[in-house]
Amino acid sequence: MILAKSCTSENVMGSSLPMYTLQEWSEQFPWAVAGITYKGAVSNIFDLRKEDINCDDRMQQIQKETGFNSLVRIPQVHGTNLLVHDSELSGYIVLTEGADGHATCRPGVLLSITVADCVPVYLLDPQSRAVMLLHAGWRGVAGQIVTKGIELLLERWRSHLEDIVVHLGPAICGDCYEVGPEVFRSLGLTKPTEPTPVDLRGILTRQARDLGIKKENISVSGDCTLCGGRDFFSHRNGDVGRQVAVIGVRP
């Protein structure tokens, strides 16, 4: 069971960029941008398995149309390593250090991750104006990546638990994500005798709540990347494309 409010109020951002933004955050925190791309037209597919110029072009398009000075992409490794960007950055930057999350309070720096069933986790502290973006697959969930992310906000920016807001974006739902006993074991759940669905966003919600994040400060997208009505890429469905999730403090 997801112990958080459902949130499906995402709207289109920009005329040529296939992206949804979180409307509630846009209204509450106009100084920040948080969104995720979707399939859109064929020409707008983000196929990040093919490291070609089209991928770079699309990432630069996101940077340009959101009005940010830089867009940072991290090599995701299905772990829990987190990076912090303190300095001023410019252009489209692909880092070499593997990580599954990054954070900044620097205006003009747009953080990005790619997903296609895994959970994009958005975190924001309205007091320090620090923002964070996490890539949470089952390994990241098992490794408590959301807990580590929140703890980083507390340590680095002296954030307070009652201020931090969390959004869990479009991902495969608890009815569709069927996994084997080894995943249940890694997540600390009772091991089933046969493949059984698991709700990653439900577990992430409980982890955030257990750490002290207020229930009303956690929202969950109503979209499933596999069975949902919107055009999101799904690894389980055999798609090679990826969504690009972004968050940043406006310049």
Short mmCIF file of C-alpha atoms in Angstrom, two decimals:
data_model
loop_
_atom_site.label_atom_id
_atom_site.label_comp_id
_atom_site.label_asym_id
_atom_site.label_seq_id
_atom_site.Cartn_x
_atom_site.Cartn_y
_atom_site.Cartn_z
CA MET A 1 0.00 0.00 0.00
CA ILE A 2 1.29 3.46 -0.90
CA LEU A 3 1.15 5.68 2.17
CA ALA A 4 1.10 8.95 0.23
CA LYS A 5 -1.19 11.08 -1.83
CA SER A 6 -1.57 10.23 -5.50
CA CYS A 7 -0.42 12.85 -7.95
CA THR A 8 -1.27 12.83 -11.64
CA SER A 9 -1.36 16.59 -12.26
CA GLU A 10 1.43 16.77 -14.81
CA ASN A 11 1.13 18.99 -17.85
CA VAL A 12 3.01 19.60 -21.07
CA MET A 13 5.99 21.95 -20.90
CA GLY A 14 7.07 23.68 -24.08
CA SER A 15 5.76 23.39 -27.61
CA SER A 16 8.37 21.11 -29.20
CA LEU A 17 9.79 19.28 -26.18
CA PRO A 18 7.80 16.15 -25.22
CA MET A 19 7.87 16.67 -21.47
CA TYR A 20 5.47 16.67 -18.54
CA THR A 21 6.08 18.88 -15.54
CA LEU A 22 4.73 18.41 -12.03
CA GLN A 23 2.04 21.07 -11.88
CA GLU A 24 1.73 21.14 -8.09
CA TRP A 25 5.44 21.84 -7.71
CA SER A 26 5.34 24.47 -10.46
CA GLU A 27 2.72 26.33 -8.45
CA GLN A 28 4.34 25.90 -5.02
CA PHE A 29 7.96 26.29 -6.10
CA PRO A 30 8.08 28.54 -9.18
CA TRP A 31 11.86 28.87 -8.78
CA ALA A 32 12.33 25.18 -9.64
CA VAL A 33 11.75 22.97 -12.69
CA ALA A 34 10.86 19.27 -12.33
CA GLY A 35 9.74 17.15 -15.24
CA ILE A 36 10.04 14.02 -17.34
CA THR A 37 10.01 13.38 -21.09
CA TYR A 38 7.63 10.98 -22.79
CA LYS A 39 7.62 9.24 -26.16
CA GLY A 40 6.14 12.06 -28.20
CA ALA A 41 6.74 11.91 -31.93
CA VAL A 42 9.05 9.28 -33.41
CA SER A 43 11.69 11.95 -34.03
CA ASN A 44 11.76 12.72 -30.33
CA ILE A 45 12.62 9.23 -29.05
CA PHE A 46 15.46 9.30 -26.51
CA ASP A 47 17.28 6.05 -27.31
CA LEU A 48 20.10 6.12 -24.77
CA ARG A 49 21.35 2.65 -25.64
CA LYS A 50 22.69 4.15 -28.83
CA GLU A 51 25.30 6.70 -27.93
CA ASP A 52 24.79 8.73 -31.06
CA ILE A 53 24.51 12.40 -31.89
CA ASN A 54 20.71 12.28 -31.72
CA CYS A 55 20.86 11.51 -28.01
CA ASP A 56 23.17 14.46 -27.37
CA ASP A 57 20.95 16.67 -29.51
CA ARG A 58 17.88 15.74 -27.48
CA MET A 59 19.64 16.37 -24.18
CA GLN A 60 20.82 19.75 -25.41
CA GLN A 61 17.26 20.45 -26.54
CA ILE A 62 16.07 19.89 -22.97
CA GLN A 63 18.72 22.29 -21.67
CA LYS A 64 17.81 24.94 -24.22
CA GLU A 65 14.04 24.78 -23.90
CA THR A 66 14.09 24.78 -20.10
CA GLY A 67 16.38 27.83 -20.13
CA PHE A 68 19.17 26.32 -18.02
CA ASN A 69 22.88 27.12 -18.27
CA SER A 70 23.86 23.47 -18.02
CA LEU A 71 22.42 19.94 -18.03
CA VAL A 72 24.28 17.23 -16.13
CA ARG A 73 24.00 13.55 -16.99
CA ILE A 74 25.45 10.78 -14.81
CA PRO A 75 26.41 7.21 -15.80
CA GLN A 76 23.87 5.16 -13.84
CA VAL A 77 25.15 1.93 -12.28
CA HIS A 78 22.13 0.67 -10.25
CA GLY A 79 23.80 1.58 -6.97
CA THR A 80 23.45 4.27 -4.31
CA ASN A 81 26.36 6.63 -5.00
CA LEU A 82 25.31 10.29 -4.88
CA LEU A 83 27.09 13.34 -6.31
CA VAL A 84 26.85 17.03 -5.41
CA HIS A 85 27.38 19.86 -7.90
CA ASP A 86 28.54 23.01 -6.10
CA SER A 87 30.31 24.91 -8.85
CA GLU A 88 28.90 26.86 -11.76
CA LEU A 89 28.58 24.68 -14.86
CA SER A 90 27.99 25.40 -18.53
CA GLY A 91 26.66 23.32 -21.42
CA TYR A 92 25.71 19.66 -21.66
CA ILE A 93 27.95 17.68 -19.30
CA VAL A 94 28.32 13.89 -19.17
CA LEU A 95 30.19 12.84 -16.03
CA THR A 96 32.49 9.82 -15.86
CA GLU A 97 31.88 8.83 -12.23
CA GLY A 98 29.10 6.28 -11.88
CA ALA A 99 26.22 7.37 -9.67
CA ASP A 100 22.47 6.99 -9.31
CA GLY A 101 21.67 10.37 -7.89
CA HIS A 102 22.88 13.93 -7.73
CA ALA A 103 22.01 17.18 -6.01
CA THR A 104 22.62 20.91 -6.23
CA CYS A 105 21.44 24.27 -4.97
CA ARG A 106 23.23 26.09 -7.77
CA PRO A 107 20.83 28.07 -9.99
CA GLY A 108 21.05 27.18 -13.67
CA VAL A 109 22.24 23.58 -13.17
CA LEU A 110 19.69 21.04 -14.46
CA LEU A 111 20.09 17.50 -13.09
CA SER A 112 19.04 14.52 -15.21
CA ILE A 113 18.59 10.76 -15.01
CA THR A 114 17.16 8.24 -17.48
CA VAL A 115 14.47 5.67 -16.65
CA ALA A 116 12.23 3.12 -18.35
CA ASP A 117 10.48 1.31 -15.44
CA CYS A 118 12.75 2.35 -12.55
CA VAL A 119 11.51 5.14 -10.30
CA PRO A 120 12.62 8.74 -10.80
CA VAL A 121 12.72 10.25 -7.30
CA TYR A 122 12.54 14.04 -7.02
CA LEU A 123 13.51 15.72 -3.74
CA LEU A 124 13.34 19.42 -2.90
CA ASP A 125 14.02 21.56 0.15
CA PRO A 126 12.18 24.89 -0.19
CA GLN A 127 14.24 26.52 2.56
CA SER A 128 17.76 25.96 1.20
CA ARG A 129 16.47 25.56 -2.37
CA ALA A 130 18.47 22.37 -2.74
CA VAL A 131 17.14 19.84 -5.25
CA MET A 132 17.99 16.19 -5.84
CA LEU A 133 17.19 13.52 -8.41
CA LEU A 134 17.54 9.77 -7.81
CA HIS A 135 17.35 6.71 -10.06
CA ALA A 136 15.74 3.93 -8.01
CA GLY A 137 15.56 0.42 -9.41
CA TRP A 138 15.17 -2.53 -7.07
CA ARG A 139 18.88 -2.49 -6.23
CA GLY A 140 18.73 1.18 -5.33
CA VAL A 141 15.60 0.62 -3.27
CA ALA A 142 17.28 -2.30 -1.48
CA GLY A 143 20.31 -0.09 -0.85
CA GLN A 144 18.12 2.63 0.73
CA ILE A 145 18.99 5.25 -1.89
CA VAL A 146 16.10 7.51 -0.86
CA THR A 147 17.24 7.36 2.77
CA LYS A 148 20.78 8.27 1.72
CA GLY A 149 19.45 11.09 -0.41
CA ILE A 150 17.44 12.58 2.43
CA GLU A 151 20.37 12.21 4.82
CA LEU A 152 22.57 14.07 2.34
CA LEU A 153 20.09 16.97 2.32
CA LEU A 154 20.14 17.01 6.13
CA GLU A 155 23.93 16.97 6.35
CA ARG A 156 24.92 19.14 3.40
CA TRP A 157 22.24 21.82 3.46
CA ARG A 158 21.03 21.53 7.07
CA SER A 159 17.58 20.69 5.74
CA HIS A 160 14.76 19.81 8.14
CA LEU A 161 12.69 16.68 7.65
CA GLU A 162 9.44 18.61 7.93
CA ASP A 163 10.42 20.81 4.97
CA ILE A 164 11.59 18.21 2.45
CA VAL A 165 9.14 17.27 -0.31
CA VAL A 166 9.38 14.08 -2.37
CA HIS A 167 7.77 13.05 -5.64
CA LEU A 168 7.92 9.54 -7.12
CA GLY A 169 7.49 9.83 -10.87
CA PRO A 170 6.18 7.49 -13.58
CA ALA A 171 7.47 3.94 -13.10
CA ILE A 172 6.31 0.35 -13.36
CA CYS A 173 3.47 -0.22 -10.89
CA GLY A 174 3.10 -2.74 -8.10
CA ASP A 175 0.73 -4.87 -10.16
CA CYS A 176 3.06 -5.14 -13.16
CA TYR A 177 6.53 -5.46 -11.60
CA GLU A 178 6.79 -9.22 -11.18
CA VAL A 179 10.13 -10.34 -9.73
CA GLY A 180 11.72 -13.48 -8.35
CA PRO A 181 12.54 -14.52 -4.77
CA GLU A 182 16.05 -13.02 -4.92
CA VAL A 183 14.62 -9.51 -5.32
CA PHE A 184 12.22 -10.00 -2.39
CA ARG A 185 15.15 -11.24 -0.31
CA SER A 186 17.23 -8.17 -1.21
CA LEU A 187 14.34 -5.89 -0.31
CA GLY A 188 13.90 -7.57 3.07
CA LEU A 189 10.46 -8.90 2.18
CA THR A 190 8.98 -12.33 2.77
CA LYS A 191 10.27 -14.52 -0.03
CA PRO A 192 7.47 -15.93 -2.23
CA THR A 193 7.62 -19.38 -3.78
CA GLU A 194 7.02 -18.04 -7.29
CA PRO A 195 7.46 -14.74 -9.18
CA THR A 196 5.29 -12.10 -7.50
CA PRO A 197 4.72 -8.37 -8.12
CA VAL A 198 6.43 -5.82 -5.88
CA ASP A 199 5.61 -2.12 -5.47
CA LEU A 200 8.87 -0.15 -5.56
CA ARG A 201 7.14 3.20 -5.11
CA GLY A 202 5.28 1.82 -2.10
CA ILE A 203 8.57 0.74 -0.52
CA LEU A 204 10.22 4.09 -1.29
CA THR A 205 7.27 5.87 0.31
CA ARG A 206 7.61 3.78 3.47
CA GLN A 207 11.36 4.41 3.60
CA ALA A 208 10.83 8.16 3.38
CA ARG A 209 8.05 8.06 5.98
CA ASP A 210 10.14 5.92 8.33
CA LEU A 211 12.89 8.55 8.19
CA GLY A 212 10.45 11.30 9.12
CA ILE A 213 9.19 12.83 5.87
CA LYS A 214 5.62 14.01 6.36
CA LYS A 215 2.90 12.07 4.56
CA GLU A 216 1.52 15.22 2.97
CA ASN A 217 4.96 16.02 1.54
CA ILE A 218 5.15 12.81 -0.51
CA SER A 219 3.35 12.51 -3.84
CA VAL A 220 3.22 9.61 -6.28
CA SER A 221 2.55 9.71 -10.01
CA GLY A 222 -0.46 7.67 -11.06
CA ASP A 223 1.31 6.54 -14.23
CA CYS A 224 2.64 3.02 -14.82
CA THR A 225 5.25 2.79 -17.58
CA LEU A 226 4.03 -0.69 -18.56
CA CYS A 227 0.24 -0.67 -18.30
CA GLY A 228 -0.48 3.06 -18.16
CA GLY A 229 -2.34 4.99 -20.81
CA ARG A 230 0.42 7.51 -21.46
CA ASP A 231 3.26 6.89 -23.86
CA PHE A 232 6.16 6.08 -21.56
CA PHE A 233 8.99 3.72 -22.45
CA SER A 234 9.10 0.40 -20.58
CA HIS A 235 12.12 -1.90 -20.40
CA ARG A 236 9.77 -4.76 -19.49
CA ASN A 237 7.87 -4.06 -22.69
CA GLY A 238 11.04 -4.34 -24.78
CA ASP A 239 11.45 -0.61 -25.43
CA VAL A 240 14.96 0.68 -26.05
CA GLY A 241 13.98 4.30 -25.43
CA ARG A 242 14.25 6.04 -22.09
CA GLN A 243 12.48 8.84 -20.26
CA VAL A 244 14.71 11.70 -19.18
CA ALA A 245 13.79 13.06 -15.75
CA VAL A 246 15.09 16.50 -14.77
CA ILE A 247 15.10 18.87 -11.81
CA GLY A 248 16.87 22.14 -11.22
CA VAL A 249 16.80 25.62 -9.71
CA ARG A 250 15.95 28.21 -12.33
CA PRO A 251 18.82 30.54 -13.30
#
